[in-house]
Coordinates of C-alpha atoms in Angstrom, one line a residue:
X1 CA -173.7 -62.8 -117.4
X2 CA -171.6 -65.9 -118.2
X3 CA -172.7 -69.3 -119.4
X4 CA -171.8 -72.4 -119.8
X5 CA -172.6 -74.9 -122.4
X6 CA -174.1 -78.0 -121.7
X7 CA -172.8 -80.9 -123.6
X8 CA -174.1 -84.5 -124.7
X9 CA -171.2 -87.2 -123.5
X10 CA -173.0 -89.7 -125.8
X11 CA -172.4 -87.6 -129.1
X12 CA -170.4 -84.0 -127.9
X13 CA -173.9 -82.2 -129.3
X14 CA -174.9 -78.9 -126.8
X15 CA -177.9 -79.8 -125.2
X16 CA -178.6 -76.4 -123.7
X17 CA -176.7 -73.0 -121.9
X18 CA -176.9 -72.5 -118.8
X19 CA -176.5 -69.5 -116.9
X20 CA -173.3 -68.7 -114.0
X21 CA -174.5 -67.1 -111.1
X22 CA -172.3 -64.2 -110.0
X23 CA -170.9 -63.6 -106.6
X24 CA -174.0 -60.8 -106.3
X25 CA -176.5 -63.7 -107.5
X26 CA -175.2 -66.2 -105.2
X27 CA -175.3 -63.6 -102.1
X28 CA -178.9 -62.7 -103.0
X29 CA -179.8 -66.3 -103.0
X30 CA -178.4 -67.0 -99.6
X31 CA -179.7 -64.2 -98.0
X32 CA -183.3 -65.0 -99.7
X33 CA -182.4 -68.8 -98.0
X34 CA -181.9 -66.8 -94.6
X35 CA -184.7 -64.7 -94.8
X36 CA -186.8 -67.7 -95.4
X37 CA -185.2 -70.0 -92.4
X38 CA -187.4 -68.6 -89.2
X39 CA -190.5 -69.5 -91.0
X40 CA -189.8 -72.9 -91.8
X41 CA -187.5 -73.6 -88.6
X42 CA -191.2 -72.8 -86.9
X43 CA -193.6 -74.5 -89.1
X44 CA -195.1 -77.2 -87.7
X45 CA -193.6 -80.6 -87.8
X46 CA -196.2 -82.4 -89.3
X47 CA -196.9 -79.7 -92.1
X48 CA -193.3 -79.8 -93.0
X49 CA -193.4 -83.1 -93.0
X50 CA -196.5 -82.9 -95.8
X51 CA -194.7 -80.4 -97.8
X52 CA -191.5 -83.0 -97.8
X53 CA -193.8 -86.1 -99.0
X54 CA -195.7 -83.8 -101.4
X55 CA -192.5 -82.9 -103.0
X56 CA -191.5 -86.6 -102.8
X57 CA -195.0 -87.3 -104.9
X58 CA -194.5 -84.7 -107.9
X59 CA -191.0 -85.6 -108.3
X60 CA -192.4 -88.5 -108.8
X61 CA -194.8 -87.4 -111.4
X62 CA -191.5 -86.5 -113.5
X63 CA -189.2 -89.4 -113.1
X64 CA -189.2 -90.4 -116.9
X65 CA -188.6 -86.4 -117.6
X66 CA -185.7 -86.4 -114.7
X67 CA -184.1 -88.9 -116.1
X68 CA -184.1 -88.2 -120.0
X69 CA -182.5 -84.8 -118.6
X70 CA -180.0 -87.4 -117.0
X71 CA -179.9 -89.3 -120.2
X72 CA -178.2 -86.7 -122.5
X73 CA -176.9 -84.7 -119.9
X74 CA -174.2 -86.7 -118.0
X75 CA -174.8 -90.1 -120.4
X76 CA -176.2 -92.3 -117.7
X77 CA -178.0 -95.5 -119.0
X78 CA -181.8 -95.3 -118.9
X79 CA -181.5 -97.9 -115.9
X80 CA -179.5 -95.9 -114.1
X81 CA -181.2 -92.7 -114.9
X82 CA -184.7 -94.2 -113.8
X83 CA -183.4 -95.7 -110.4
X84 CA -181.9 -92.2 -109.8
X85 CA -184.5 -90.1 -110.0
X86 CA -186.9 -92.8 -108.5
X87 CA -183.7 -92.7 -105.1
X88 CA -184.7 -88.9 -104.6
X89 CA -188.1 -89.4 -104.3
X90 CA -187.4 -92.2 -101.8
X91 CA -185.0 -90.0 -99.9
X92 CA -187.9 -87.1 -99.6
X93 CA -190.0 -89.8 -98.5
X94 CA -187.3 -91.2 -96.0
X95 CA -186.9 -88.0 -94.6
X96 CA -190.6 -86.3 -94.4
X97 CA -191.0 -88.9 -91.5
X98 CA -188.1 -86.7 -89.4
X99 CA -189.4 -83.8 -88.5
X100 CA -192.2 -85.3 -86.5
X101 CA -189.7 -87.6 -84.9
X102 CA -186.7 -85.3 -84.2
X103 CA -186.7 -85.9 -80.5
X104 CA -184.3 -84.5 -78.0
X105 CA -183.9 -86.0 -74.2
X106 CA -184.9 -85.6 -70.9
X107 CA -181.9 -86.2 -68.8
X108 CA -182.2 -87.0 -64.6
X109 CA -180.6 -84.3 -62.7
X110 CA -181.5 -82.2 -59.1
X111 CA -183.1 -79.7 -58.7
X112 CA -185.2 -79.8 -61.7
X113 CA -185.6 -80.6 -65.3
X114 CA -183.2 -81.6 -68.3
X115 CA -183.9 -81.7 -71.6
X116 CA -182.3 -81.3 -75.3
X117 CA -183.3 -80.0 -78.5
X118 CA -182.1 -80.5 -81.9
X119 CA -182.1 -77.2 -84.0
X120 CA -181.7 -76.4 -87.4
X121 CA -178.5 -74.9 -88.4
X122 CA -179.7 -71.9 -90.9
X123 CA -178.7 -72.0 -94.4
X124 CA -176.8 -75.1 -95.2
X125 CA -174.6 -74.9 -98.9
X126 CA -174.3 -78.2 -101.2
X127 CA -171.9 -78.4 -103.4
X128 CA -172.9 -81.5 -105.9
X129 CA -170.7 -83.1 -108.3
X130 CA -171.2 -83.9 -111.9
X131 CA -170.6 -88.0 -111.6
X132 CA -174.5 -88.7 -110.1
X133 CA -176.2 -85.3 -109.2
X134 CA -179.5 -86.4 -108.8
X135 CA -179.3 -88.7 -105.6
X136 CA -176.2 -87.0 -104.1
X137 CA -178.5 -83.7 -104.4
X138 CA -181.4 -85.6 -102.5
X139 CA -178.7 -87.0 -99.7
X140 CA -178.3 -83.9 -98.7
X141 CA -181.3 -81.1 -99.1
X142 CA -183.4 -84.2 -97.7
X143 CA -182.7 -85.0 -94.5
X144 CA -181.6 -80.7 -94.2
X145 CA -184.9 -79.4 -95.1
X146 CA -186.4 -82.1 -92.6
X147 CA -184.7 -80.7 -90.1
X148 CA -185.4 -77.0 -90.8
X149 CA -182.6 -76.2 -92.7
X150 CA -182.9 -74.0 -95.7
X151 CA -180.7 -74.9 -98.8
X152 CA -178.7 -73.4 -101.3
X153 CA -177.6 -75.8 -104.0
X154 CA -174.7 -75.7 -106.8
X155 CA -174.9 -78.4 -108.9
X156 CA -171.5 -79.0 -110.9
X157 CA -171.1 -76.7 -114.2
X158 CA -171.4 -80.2 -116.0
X159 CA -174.7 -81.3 -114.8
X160 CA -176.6 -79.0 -114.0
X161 CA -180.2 -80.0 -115.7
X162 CA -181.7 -82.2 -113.5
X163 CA -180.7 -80.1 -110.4
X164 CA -182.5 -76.6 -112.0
X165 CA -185.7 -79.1 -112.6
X166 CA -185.6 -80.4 -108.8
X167 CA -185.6 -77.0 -107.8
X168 CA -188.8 -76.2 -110.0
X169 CA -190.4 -79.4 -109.1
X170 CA -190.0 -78.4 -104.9
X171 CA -191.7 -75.1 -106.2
X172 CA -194.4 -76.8 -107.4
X173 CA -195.0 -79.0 -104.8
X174 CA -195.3 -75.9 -102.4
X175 CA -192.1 -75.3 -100.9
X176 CA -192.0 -71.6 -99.8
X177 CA -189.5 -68.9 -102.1
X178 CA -185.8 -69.6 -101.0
X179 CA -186.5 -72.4 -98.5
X180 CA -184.5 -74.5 -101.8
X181 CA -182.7 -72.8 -104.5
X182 CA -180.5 -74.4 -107.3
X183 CA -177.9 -71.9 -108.1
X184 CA -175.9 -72.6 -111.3
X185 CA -172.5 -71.6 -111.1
X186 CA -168.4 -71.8 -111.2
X187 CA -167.1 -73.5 -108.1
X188 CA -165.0 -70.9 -107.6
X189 CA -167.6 -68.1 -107.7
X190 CA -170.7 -70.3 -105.9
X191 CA -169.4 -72.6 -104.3
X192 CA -166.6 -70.6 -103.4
X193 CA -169.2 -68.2 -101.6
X194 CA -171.1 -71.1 -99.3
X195 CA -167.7 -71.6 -97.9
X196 CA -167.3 -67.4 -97.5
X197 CA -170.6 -66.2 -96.8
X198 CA -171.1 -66.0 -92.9
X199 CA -175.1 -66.8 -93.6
X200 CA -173.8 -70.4 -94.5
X201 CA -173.6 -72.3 -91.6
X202 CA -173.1 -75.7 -93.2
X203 CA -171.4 -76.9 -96.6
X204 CA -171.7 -80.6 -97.7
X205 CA -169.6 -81.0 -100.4
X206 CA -168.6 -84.0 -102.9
X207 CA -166.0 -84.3 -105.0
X208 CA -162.5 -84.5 -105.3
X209 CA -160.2 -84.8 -102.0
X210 CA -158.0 -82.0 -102.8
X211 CA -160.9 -79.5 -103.2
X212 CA -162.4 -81.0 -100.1
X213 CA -159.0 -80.0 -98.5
X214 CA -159.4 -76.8 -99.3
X215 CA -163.1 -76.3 -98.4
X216 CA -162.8 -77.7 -94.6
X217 CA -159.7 -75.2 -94.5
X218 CA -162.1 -72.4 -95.6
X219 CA -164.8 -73.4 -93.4
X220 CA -162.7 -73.7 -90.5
X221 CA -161.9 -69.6 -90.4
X222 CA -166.0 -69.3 -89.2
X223 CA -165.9 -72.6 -87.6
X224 CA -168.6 -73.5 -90.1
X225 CA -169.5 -77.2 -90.2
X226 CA -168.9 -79.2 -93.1
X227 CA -169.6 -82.8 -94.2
X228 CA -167.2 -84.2 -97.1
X229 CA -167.5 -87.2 -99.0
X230 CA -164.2 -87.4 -101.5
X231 CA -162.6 -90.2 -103.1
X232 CA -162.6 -93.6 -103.6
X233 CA -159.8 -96.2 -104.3
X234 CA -161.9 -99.3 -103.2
X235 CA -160.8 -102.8 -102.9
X236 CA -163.3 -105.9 -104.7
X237 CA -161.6 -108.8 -102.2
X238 CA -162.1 -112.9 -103.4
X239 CA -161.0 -115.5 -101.3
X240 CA -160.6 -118.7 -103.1
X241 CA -163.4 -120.4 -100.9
X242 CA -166.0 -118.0 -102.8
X243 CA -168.2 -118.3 -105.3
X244 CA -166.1 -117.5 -108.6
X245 CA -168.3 -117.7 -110.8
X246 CA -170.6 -115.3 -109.0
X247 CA -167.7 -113.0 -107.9
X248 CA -166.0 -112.6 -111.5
X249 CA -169.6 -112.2 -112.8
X250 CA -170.6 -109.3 -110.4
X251 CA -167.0 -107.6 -110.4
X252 CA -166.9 -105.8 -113.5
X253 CA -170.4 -103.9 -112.8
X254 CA -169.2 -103.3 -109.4
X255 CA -166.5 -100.7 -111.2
X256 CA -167.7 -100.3 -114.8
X257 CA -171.2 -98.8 -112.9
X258 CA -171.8 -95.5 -114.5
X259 CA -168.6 -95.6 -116.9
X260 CA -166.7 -96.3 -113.5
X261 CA -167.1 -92.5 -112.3
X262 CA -168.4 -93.8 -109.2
X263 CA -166.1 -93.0 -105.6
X264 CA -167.3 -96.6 -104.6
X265 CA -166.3 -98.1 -107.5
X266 CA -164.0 -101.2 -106.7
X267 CA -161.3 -100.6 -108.8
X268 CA -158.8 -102.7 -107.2
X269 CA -159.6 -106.5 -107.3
X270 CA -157.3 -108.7 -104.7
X271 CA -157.9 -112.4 -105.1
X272 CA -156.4 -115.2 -103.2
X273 CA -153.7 -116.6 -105.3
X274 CA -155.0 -120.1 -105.4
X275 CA -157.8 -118.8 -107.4
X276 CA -156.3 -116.2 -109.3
X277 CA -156.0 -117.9 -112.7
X278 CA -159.2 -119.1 -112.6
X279 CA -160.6 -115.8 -111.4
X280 CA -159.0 -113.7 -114.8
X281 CA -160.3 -116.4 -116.9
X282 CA -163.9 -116.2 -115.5
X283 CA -163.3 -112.3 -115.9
X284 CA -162.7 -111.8 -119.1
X285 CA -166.0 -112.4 -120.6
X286 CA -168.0 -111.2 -118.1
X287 CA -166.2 -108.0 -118.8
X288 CA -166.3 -108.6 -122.8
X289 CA -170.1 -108.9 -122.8
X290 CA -171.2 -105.5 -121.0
X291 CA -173.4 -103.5 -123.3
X292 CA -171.3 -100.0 -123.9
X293 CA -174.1 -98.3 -126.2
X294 CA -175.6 -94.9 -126.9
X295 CA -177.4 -94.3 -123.1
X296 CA -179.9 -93.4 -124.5
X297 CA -180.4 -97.2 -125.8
X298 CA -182.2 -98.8 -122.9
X299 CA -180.6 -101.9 -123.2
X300 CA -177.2 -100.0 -122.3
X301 CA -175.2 -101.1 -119.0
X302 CA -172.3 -98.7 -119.7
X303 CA -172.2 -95.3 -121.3
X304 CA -169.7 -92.9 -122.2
X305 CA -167.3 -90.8 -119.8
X306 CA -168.4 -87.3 -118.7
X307 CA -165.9 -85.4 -121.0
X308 CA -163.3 -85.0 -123.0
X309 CA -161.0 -83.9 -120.4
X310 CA -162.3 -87.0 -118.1
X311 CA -160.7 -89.6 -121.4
X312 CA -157.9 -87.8 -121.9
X313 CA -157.3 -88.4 -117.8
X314 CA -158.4 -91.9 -117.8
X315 CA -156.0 -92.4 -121.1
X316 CA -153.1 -91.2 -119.3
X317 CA -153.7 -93.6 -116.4
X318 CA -153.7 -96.8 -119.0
X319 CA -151.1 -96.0 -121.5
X320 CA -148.6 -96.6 -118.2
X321 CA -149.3 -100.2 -118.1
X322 CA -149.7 -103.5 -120.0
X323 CA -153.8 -104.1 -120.8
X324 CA -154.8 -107.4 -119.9
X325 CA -158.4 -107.4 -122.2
X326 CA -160.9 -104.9 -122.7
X327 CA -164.5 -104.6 -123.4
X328 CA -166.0 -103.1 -126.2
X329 CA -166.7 -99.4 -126.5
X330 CA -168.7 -97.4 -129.7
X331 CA -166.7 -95.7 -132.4
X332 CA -167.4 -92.0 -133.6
X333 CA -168.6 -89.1 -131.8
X334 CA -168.8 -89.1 -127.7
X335 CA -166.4 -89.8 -124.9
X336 CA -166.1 -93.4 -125.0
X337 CA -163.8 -95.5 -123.3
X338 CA -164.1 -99.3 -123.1
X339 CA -164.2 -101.5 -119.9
X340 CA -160.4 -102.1 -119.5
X341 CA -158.7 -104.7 -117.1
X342 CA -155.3 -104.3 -115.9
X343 CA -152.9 -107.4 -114.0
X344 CA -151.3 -105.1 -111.6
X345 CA -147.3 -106.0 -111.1
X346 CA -146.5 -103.9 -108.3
X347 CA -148.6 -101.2 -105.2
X348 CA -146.5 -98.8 -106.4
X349 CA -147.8 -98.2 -109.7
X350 CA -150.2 -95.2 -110.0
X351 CA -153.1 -97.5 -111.1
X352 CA -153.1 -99.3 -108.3
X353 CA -152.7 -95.8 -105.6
X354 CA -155.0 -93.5 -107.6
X355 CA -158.5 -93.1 -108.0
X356 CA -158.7 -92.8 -111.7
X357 CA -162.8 -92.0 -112.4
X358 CA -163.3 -94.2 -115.1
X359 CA -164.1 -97.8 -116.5
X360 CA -160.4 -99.1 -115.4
X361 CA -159.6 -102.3 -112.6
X362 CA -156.3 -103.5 -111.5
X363 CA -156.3 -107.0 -110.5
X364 CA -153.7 -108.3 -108.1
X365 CA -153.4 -112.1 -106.3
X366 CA -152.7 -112.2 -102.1
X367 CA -151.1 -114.9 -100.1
X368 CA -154.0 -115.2 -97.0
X369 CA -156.2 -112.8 -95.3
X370 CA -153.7 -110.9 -93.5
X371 CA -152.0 -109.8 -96.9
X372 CA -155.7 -109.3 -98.3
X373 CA -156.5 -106.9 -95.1
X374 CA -152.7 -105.2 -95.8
X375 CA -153.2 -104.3 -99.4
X376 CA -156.8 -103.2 -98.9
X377 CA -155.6 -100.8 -96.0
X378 CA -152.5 -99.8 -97.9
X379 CA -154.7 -96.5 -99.6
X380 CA -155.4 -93.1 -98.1
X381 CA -158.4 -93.6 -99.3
X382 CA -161.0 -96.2 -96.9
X383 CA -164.6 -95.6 -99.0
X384 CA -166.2 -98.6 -99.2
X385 CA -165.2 -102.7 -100.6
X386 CA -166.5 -105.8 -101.3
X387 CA -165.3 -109.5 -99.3
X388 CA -166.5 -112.5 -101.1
X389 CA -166.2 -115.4 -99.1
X390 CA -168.3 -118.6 -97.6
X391 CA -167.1 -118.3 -94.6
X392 CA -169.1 -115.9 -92.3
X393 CA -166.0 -116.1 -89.5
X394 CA -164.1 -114.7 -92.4
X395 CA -166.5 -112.4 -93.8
X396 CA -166.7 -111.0 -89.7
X397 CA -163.2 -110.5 -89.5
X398 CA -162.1 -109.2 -92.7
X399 CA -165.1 -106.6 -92.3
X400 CA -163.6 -105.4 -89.2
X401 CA -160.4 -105.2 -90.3
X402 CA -160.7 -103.1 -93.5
X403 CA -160.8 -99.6 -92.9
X404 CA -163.6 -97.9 -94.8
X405 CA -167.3 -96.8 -94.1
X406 CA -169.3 -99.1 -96.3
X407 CA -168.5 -102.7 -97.0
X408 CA -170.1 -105.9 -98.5
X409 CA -170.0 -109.5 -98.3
X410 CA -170.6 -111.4 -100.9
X411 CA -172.2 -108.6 -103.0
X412 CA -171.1 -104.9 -103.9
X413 CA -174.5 -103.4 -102.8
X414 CA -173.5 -101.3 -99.9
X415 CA -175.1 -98.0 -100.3
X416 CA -179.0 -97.2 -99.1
X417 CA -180.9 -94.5 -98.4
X418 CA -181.8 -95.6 -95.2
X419 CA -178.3 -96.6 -93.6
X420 CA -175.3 -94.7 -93.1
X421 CA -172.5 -93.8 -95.8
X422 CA -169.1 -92.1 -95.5
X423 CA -165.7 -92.6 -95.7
X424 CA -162.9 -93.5 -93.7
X425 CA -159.1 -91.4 -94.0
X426 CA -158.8 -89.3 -96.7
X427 CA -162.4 -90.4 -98.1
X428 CA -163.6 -87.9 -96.2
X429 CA -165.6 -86.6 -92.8
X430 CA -169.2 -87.3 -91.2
X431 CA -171.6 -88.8 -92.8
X432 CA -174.6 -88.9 -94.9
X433 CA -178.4 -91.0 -95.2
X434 CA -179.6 -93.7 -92.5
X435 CA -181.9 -92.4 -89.8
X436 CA -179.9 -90.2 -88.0
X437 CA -178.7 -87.9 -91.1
X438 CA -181.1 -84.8 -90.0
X439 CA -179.4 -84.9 -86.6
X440 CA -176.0 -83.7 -88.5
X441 CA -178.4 -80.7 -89.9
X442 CA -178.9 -79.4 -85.9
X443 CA -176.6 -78.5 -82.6
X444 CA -178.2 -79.6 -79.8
X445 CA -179.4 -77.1 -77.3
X446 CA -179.3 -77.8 -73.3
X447 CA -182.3 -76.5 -71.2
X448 CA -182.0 -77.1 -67.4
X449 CA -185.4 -75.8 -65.7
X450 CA -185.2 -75.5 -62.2
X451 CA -188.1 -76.4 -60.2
X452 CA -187.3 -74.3 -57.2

């Protein structure tokens, strides 16, 4: 059996090995995952919904342990860690109202009766990536399992600790054998197989766009449904009539989040060019005073980057252009990059087109709105964004004119548990959390009952 090493990002120590599921493992697992689905597709709403809120409970019973797992294993901040672990509990707790509440229609017709059913899928596949893989695990074996799904999950060969304890902890809280299984694993071997195995009737992957590519092309040879959430080039948008203290203040968080390994991050900052100078002043310190320390210091805002690889990609990106300022970053062992800022010169260059995954914005002035709407739309990408503005005519119309799934005025908060999230264009397909999230877990069923 293989294994992979897990390693610290604050100080490149080996936390643990883990084992890699085999193509035999992984098929055992599913078909555990669809032996189990009848039973739990019939089990009473209401008791599934109990088993959903008691697992919701003794994860948390274990959210300082979840997120110390979190801690040394992908170098997210204590804060971060915390609000993680604490937004998978909340997404079990979301979601154990659904199953009592997944109501189909009665439809007028002749002759009878019309109604509509949701129904579970089967076995649905989630393919998790290494950047924050304790709530984008929740988003989707939550609102799956509430809709009588059974899930297999692969967390990414970087991450895998808080995923394996997840799976323990639904255990514990009496979920039955194989209704949730974590499975370990190469993407190529696991996740490979969700896409393969004809027992898999959904995959929700996230992750890159070109791997998303190739998963919708593999699902598409059994027709097999797939939600995708990929990446992220988002724009940060200040209009001169804004608050610039409060926007340059809030914009460096808004892309340094999580060591800027975030698909929302807002990496590209467009601000009107009446403001511009004044923007980059007010920038520069906010960005000079984030705290880039050990994560495991719980005053840290910023930790290190996943790997070594993930620098050395981020590197490549920087030493391309001038550096306007940076932040600070710790010397010695661990992956650290500081909080750079960089005056973009032209749309062309490759900072400006492509997502880059780590603590790096381009900043670039616009004439008016129209130019701010054109180079926010000029991305294949269409994630999310940020409009900062005081005027709410504004804020309307640039908010319908951007093209991506989750936008913010005046704020870069965009993302809840309880409404919607996705992507537009190449960010990828369907979409996950809000109230109708179980409903992309089920087909609907027709019944016509004739009353004669």
């Amino acid at each position: 059996m293989s294994t992979h090493v897990v390693v610290n990002p604050a100080t490149e120590e080996t936390v643990t090995e883990v084992d890699s599921a085999s193509v035999e493992q992984t098929d055992a697992a599913i078909e555990r995952a669809a032996e189990a689905f009848p039973a739990w597709r019939d089990m009473a709403p209401g008791e599934r919904a109990r088993l959903l809120r008691r697992f919701a409970a003794v994860v948390d019973e274990h959210i300082d342990e979840l997120a110390e797992l979190e801690v040394r294993n992908a170098g997210h901040t204590w804060s971060n860690a915390t609000w993680e672990a604490g937004n998978v509990r909340d997404v079990l707790n979301y979601y154990s109202a659904a199953p009592e509440r997944l109501t189909g229609h009665q439809i007028p017709v002749a002759g009878g009766i019309n109604v509509t059913f949701h129904e579970p899928l089967g076995v649905v596949g989630i393919i998790v990536p290494w950047n924050f893989p304790m709530p984008i695990a929740g988003w989707g074996f939550g609102p799956a399992l509430a809709a009588g799904n059974t899930v297999v999950l692969k967390p990414a060969e970087l991450t895998p600790l808080t995923a394996i304890r997840l799976g323990e902890l639904g255990l514990e809280a009496g979920l039955p054998d194989g209704v949730f299984t974590v499975i370990p694993g190469k993407g190529s071997v696991v996740g490979e197989r969700f896409v393969t195995h004809p027992a898999v009737r959904k995959v929700c992957f996230t992750g890159s766009t070109e791997v998303g590519k190739r998963i919708m092309a593999g699902c598409a040879e059994q027709v097999k449904r797939v939600t995708l959430e990929l990446g992220g080039k988002s724009a940060n948008i200040v209009f001169a009539d804004s608050d610039l203290a409060k926007a340059a203040a809030a914009a460096p968080m808004a892309v340094f989040d999580n060591a800027g390994q975030d698909c929302c991050a807002r990496s590209r900052i467009l601000v009107e060019q009446s403001a511009y100078d004044e923007f980059v002043s007010l920038l520069e310190p906010a960005v000079k005073g984030i705290k880039v320390l050990d994560p495991a210091d719980k005053s840290s805002e910023m930790g290190p980057l996943i790997s070594a690889d993930q620098r050395t990609t981020v590197q490549g990106f920087v030493d391309e252009v001038d550096v306007a300022f940076t932040g600070s970053a710790p010397d010695g062992n661990g992956f650290w990059f500081p909080p750079t800022v960089v005056l973009a010169e032209s749309v062309d260059q490759r900072i400006w087109r492509e997502e880059i995954f780590g603590p790096v914005v381009a900043v670039m002035p616009f004439r008016d709105e129209a130019e701010a709407v054109q180079l926010a739309n000029d991305s294949e990408f269409g994630l999310s964004g940020s409009i900062y503005t005081g005027d709410v005519g504004r804020a309307l119309r640039v908010s319908r004119a951007v093209e991506a799934g989750n936008l913010s005025v005046n704020t870069h908060s965009s993302v809840r548990y309880w409404t919607p999230f996705g992507g537009f264009k190449q960010s990828g397909l369907g979409r996950e959390l809000g109230p109708d999230a179980p409903h992309s877990f089920t087909d609907v069923k027709n019944v016509f009952i004739s009353n004669e």
